[in-house]
Structure formats: structure tokens, C-alpha cells
Tab-separated table of C-alpha atoms in Angstrom:
chain	number	residue	atom	x	y	z
A	25	LEU	CA	51.241	173.630	34.620
A	26	GLY	CA	47.974	172.655	32.530
A	27	LEU	CA	45.958	175.167	34.598
A	28	GLY	CA	48.299	177.746	33.841
A	29	ASP	CA	48.620	176.739	29.805
A	30	GLN	CA	44.686	177.254	30.136
A	31	LEU	CA	44.924	180.370	31.786
A	32	HIS	CA	47.776	181.697	29.297
A	33	ALA	CA	45.292	180.706	26.522
A	34	ARG	CA	42.627	182.317	28.116
A	35	ALA	CA	44.372	185.581	28.334
A	36	GLU	CA	45.609	185.426	24.691
A	37	LYS	CA	41.992	185.064	23.481
A	38	SER	CA	40.703	187.829	25.678
A	39	GLY	CA	43.356	190.457	24.850
A	40	PHE	CA	44.762	190.457	28.538
A	41	LYS	CA	48.198	189.039	27.584
A	42	GLU	CA	48.973	192.369	26.945
A	43	HIS	CA	48.761	193.926	30.363
A	44	VAL	CA	52.049	194.190	32.466
A	45	ILE	CA	50.480	191.815	35.665
A	46	VAL	CA	49.430	189.003	33.352
A	47	GLY	CA	52.451	188.916	31.568
A	48	ASN	CA	54.448	188.741	34.944
A	49	ALA	CA	52.153	186.545	36.245
A	50	LEU	CA	53.125	184.070	33.095
A	51	VAL	CA	56.556	184.613	33.214
A	52	ILE	CA	56.601	183.465	37.063
A	53	MET	CA	54.317	180.618	36.514
A	54	TYR	CA	56.367	179.040	33.588
A	55	SER	CA	59.688	179.755	35.299
A	56	LYS	CA	58.519	178.073	38.621
A	57	THR	CA	57.160	175.123	36.748
A	58	GLY	CA	60.495	174.767	34.594
A	59	ASN	CA	59.483	175.913	31.184
A	60	ILE	CA	62.227	178.618	30.916
A	61	LYS	CA	61.841	178.554	27.013
A	62	GLU	CA	58.010	179.688	27.492
A	63	ALA	CA	58.675	182.269	30.355
A	64	ASN	CA	61.428	183.764	27.865
A	65	LYS	CA	59.034	183.936	25.021
A	66	ILE	CA	56.634	185.720	27.128
A	67	PHE	CA	59.112	188.082	28.445
A	68	SER	CA	60.411	188.807	24.815
A	69	ASP	CA	57.182	189.415	23.584
A	70	MET	CA	56.005	191.994	26.286
A	71	ILE	CA	55.772	195.540	25.324
A	72	PHE	CA	56.161	196.887	28.850
A	73	ARG	CA	58.405	195.508	31.268
A	74	GLU	CA	58.672	196.536	35.031
A	75	THR	CA	61.601	195.716	37.761
A	76	ILE	CA	59.152	192.625	38.610
A	77	THR	CA	59.129	191.287	35.062
A	78	TRP	CA	63.015	191.511	34.914
A	79	ASN	CA	63.350	190.209	38.085
A	80	ALA	CA	61.046	186.974	37.429
A	81	MET	CA	63.056	186.408	34.576
A	82	ILE	CA	66.484	186.816	36.361
A	83	CYS	CA	65.342	184.503	39.258
A	84	GLY	CA	63.522	181.755	36.858
A	85	TYR	CA	66.987	181.413	35.113
A	86	SER	CA	69.209	181.830	38.118
A	87	HIS	CA	66.723	179.223	39.790
A	88	HIS	CA	67.383	177.067	37.169
A	89	GLY	CA	71.327	176.761	37.045
A	90	LEU	CA	71.371	179.226	33.675
A	91	GLY	CA	73.617	181.674	35.347
A	92	LYS	CA	75.073	183.326	32.228
A	93	GLU	CA	71.362	183.758	30.664
A	94	ALA	CA	70.275	185.279	34.092
A	95	LEU	CA	73.329	187.768	33.974
A	96	THR	CA	72.614	188.848	30.288
A	97	VAL	CA	69.057	189.727	31.141
A	98	PHE	CA	70.375	191.850	34.066
A	99	GLN	CA	72.516	193.317	31.850
A	100	ASP	CA	69.722	194.257	29.253
A	101	MET	CA	67.625	195.534	32.485
A	102	LEU	CA	70.583	198.075	33.149
A	103	VAL	CA	70.865	198.874	29.711
A	104	ALA	CA	66.986	199.295	29.490
A	105	GLY	CA	67.322	201.873	32.411
A	106	VAL	CA	65.141	199.762	35.029
A	107	CYS	CA	66.639	200.048	38.364
A	108	PRO	CA	67.330	196.953	40.012
A	109	ASN	CA	66.109	196.414	43.416
A	110	TYR	CA	66.967	194.189	46.789
A	111	VAL	CA	65.290	191.194	45.001
A	112	THR	CA	67.422	191.723	41.696
A	113	PHE	CA	70.383	190.976	43.096
A	114	VAL	CA	69.463	188.011	45.108
A	115	GLY	CA	68.737	186.388	41.446
A	116	VAL	CA	72.360	188.081	40.334
A	117	LEU	CA	74.126	186.971	43.294
A	118	SER	CA	72.398	183.256	42.747
A	119	ALA	CA	73.289	183.416	39.142
A	120	CYS	CA	76.979	184.081	39.940
A	121	ALA	CA	76.943	181.279	42.522
A	122	HIS	CA	75.403	178.760	39.795
A	123	SER	CA	78.217	179.955	37.336
A	124	CYS	CA	80.971	179.800	39.656
A	125	LEU	CA	81.598	183.691	38.967
A	126	VAL	CA	83.496	184.931	41.946
A	127	GLN	CA	84.735	188.145	40.800
A	128	GLU	CA	81.499	189.095	39.253
A	129	GLY	CA	79.673	188.370	42.432
A	130	PHE	CA	82.229	190.115	44.574
A	131	TYR	CA	81.622	193.143	42.302
A	132	TYR	CA	78.039	193.102	42.477
A	133	LEU	CA	77.810	192.581	46.230
A	134	ASN	CA	80.249	195.317	47.373
A	135	GLN	CA	79.934	197.555	44.590
A	136	LEU	CA	77.059	197.632	42.284
A	137	MET	CA	74.515	197.245	45.083
A	138	GLU	CA	76.565	200.412	46.977
A	139	GLN	CA	76.497	202.466	43.652
A	140	MET	CA	72.628	201.657	43.587
A	141	GLY	CA	71.846	202.514	46.843
A	142	ILE	CA	70.682	198.803	47.876
A	143	GLU	CA	71.774	197.618	51.707
A	144	PRO	CA	72.943	194.181	51.235
A	145	GLY	CA	70.710	191.541	53.528
A	146	LEU	CA	71.086	188.273	54.748
A	147	GLU	CA	69.791	186.768	51.237
A	148	HIS	CA	72.843	188.561	49.283
A	149	TYR	CA	75.467	187.361	52.199
A	150	THR	CA	74.032	183.690	52.062
A	151	CYS	CA	74.050	183.635	48.017
A	152	PHE	CA	77.642	184.839	48.251
A	153	VAL	CA	78.530	182.209	50.449
A	154	GLY	CA	76.962	179.831	48.292
A	155	LEU	CA	78.884	181.043	45.637
A	156	LEU	CA	82.266	180.951	47.354
A	157	SER	CA	81.850	177.537	48.700
A	158	ARG	CA	80.400	176.191	45.155
A	159	ALA	CA	83.977	177.773	43.837
A	160	GLY	CA	85.730	175.377	46.385
A	161	LEU	CA	86.744	178.353	48.162
A	162	LEU	CA	85.714	177.174	51.457
A	163	ASP	CA	88.251	178.649	53.590
A	164	GLU	CA	87.165	182.292	52.288
A	165	ALA	CA	83.500	181.251	53.065
A	166	GLU	CA	84.141	180.737	56.366
A	167	ASN	CA	86.216	183.745	57.138
A	168	PHE	CA	83.841	185.948	55.206
A	169	MET	CA	80.906	184.532	57.851
A	170	ARG	CA	83.243	185.000	60.535
A	171	SER	CA	84.039	188.339	59.357
A	172	THR	CA	80.691	189.653	58.255
A	173	PRO	CA	78.508	191.251	60.987
A	174	VAL	CA	75.547	189.223	59.927
A	175	LYS	CA	73.072	187.038	62.065
A	176	TRP	CA	73.446	183.853	60.094
A	177	ASP	CA	70.883	181.624	59.898
A	178	VAL	CA	70.901	177.760	59.467
A	179	ILE	CA	70.393	177.659	55.431
A	180	ALA	CA	74.040	179.823	55.182
A	181	TRP	CA	75.726	177.477	57.733
A	182	ARG	CA	74.550	174.472	55.899
A	183	THR	CA	75.294	175.531	52.714
A	184	LEU	CA	78.833	176.058	53.602
A	185	LEU	CA	78.607	172.251	55.354
A	186	ASN	CA	77.191	170.686	52.578
A	187	ALA	CA	80.057	172.334	50.476
A	188	CYS	CA	82.664	170.829	52.799
A	189	HIS	CA	81.214	167.634	52.079
A	190	VAL	CA	81.370	167.868	48.535
A	191	HIS	CA	84.810	169.417	48.640
A	192	ARG	CA	86.047	166.586	51.042
A	193	ASN	CA	87.014	169.551	53.567
A	194	TYR	CA	86.323	167.898	56.792
A	195	GLY	CA	88.652	170.161	58.740
A	196	ILE	CA	86.490	172.895	57.961
A	197	GLY	CA	83.229	170.660	58.538
A	198	GLU	CA	84.621	169.766	61.975
A	199	ARG	CA	85.062	173.453	62.733
A	200	ILE	CA	81.518	174.486	61.646
A	201	ALA	CA	79.745	171.702	63.086
A	202	GLU	CA	81.112	172.759	66.539
A	203	THR	CA	80.239	176.341	66.506
């Protein structure tokens, strides 16, 4: 972070801060180091934003459990006329999971992604399993995993198994462990 702060100061002094690539790098750096306030300040000050810029802020908020803020940025992105992509929806679904927004997550996964022409992938489905699991809808999460034709990885199964432990639903946990 110290080196990142130095680069940030150097970018400001040399006038490169206005370049979208530099702004993106700063938003990503501050988001990844947990300084969401500074990431948001840089994001807000940027004159030009591209999909990567929006994704960096959405995923930064989402990664730090600020789901509602991430969804607000996503709505601003749509209003600005910027087209979301595959990565955008990973951040959006993760934000829904952090905020236990099941209906919103279902809408984004099944309707909005289709409207945008984005085919859901394993990351999206895993975020949705995380959303259902976090909301305590373990039966629904298990049914979703068993009915969706996806080659699930260990992360998705571990997400559901951990939720079984948190919600003390050992029956589903035992079924999953036997799978």
C-alpha cells in the first residue's frame, strides 16, 4: 500500500491521473488493499470510466461486504449507458450474496444476464449458491446445484457445506459429504 500511495502521488504530480488506465489501476489497488474510501474518491473523480472502471468499484465494494453500495454503483453504471460484462455480474451476484438479496440475485442471474446476452458461467452459479447458502436456504441451494447442468468445483460444494455447518443443518451436510 505504501508503494501504491507513492505511485498515486507521482501520477497526480505528473498529470497521468486523468488517464483511464491509471485511474483503473488506482481504484483496483485501493479496493484490493481495503481502502474503499480512497478507491471511491478516485472513482468519483474520474472524468472517463470504462467497463473495467465500473467493475473495479462494484467488485471492490462486493469483496468487502458492501453489497448495497456495489448494487448502487451497478445501477449507476446502467444509467450511464455502460454495458456490463461477465465480470460485472460476478460482482453483482457476490454483492447480492453479501446482502442476502435472494430475489435480486435471482433476477440478475435469470433475467438481466439473458437480456444483456451474457451466458452465466461457473462463477455466477457459485455466487448464487453462496447467496442461497448465506440466506439459510440450504435445501434450495442443494436443489439448485443438483438441477443445474454445471460441472461444480470444490469451491461451490465447500460453500454449501460450510453453510450447513453455520446453519447447523447436518443432514444436508452429510448428504453433500457423501456425494
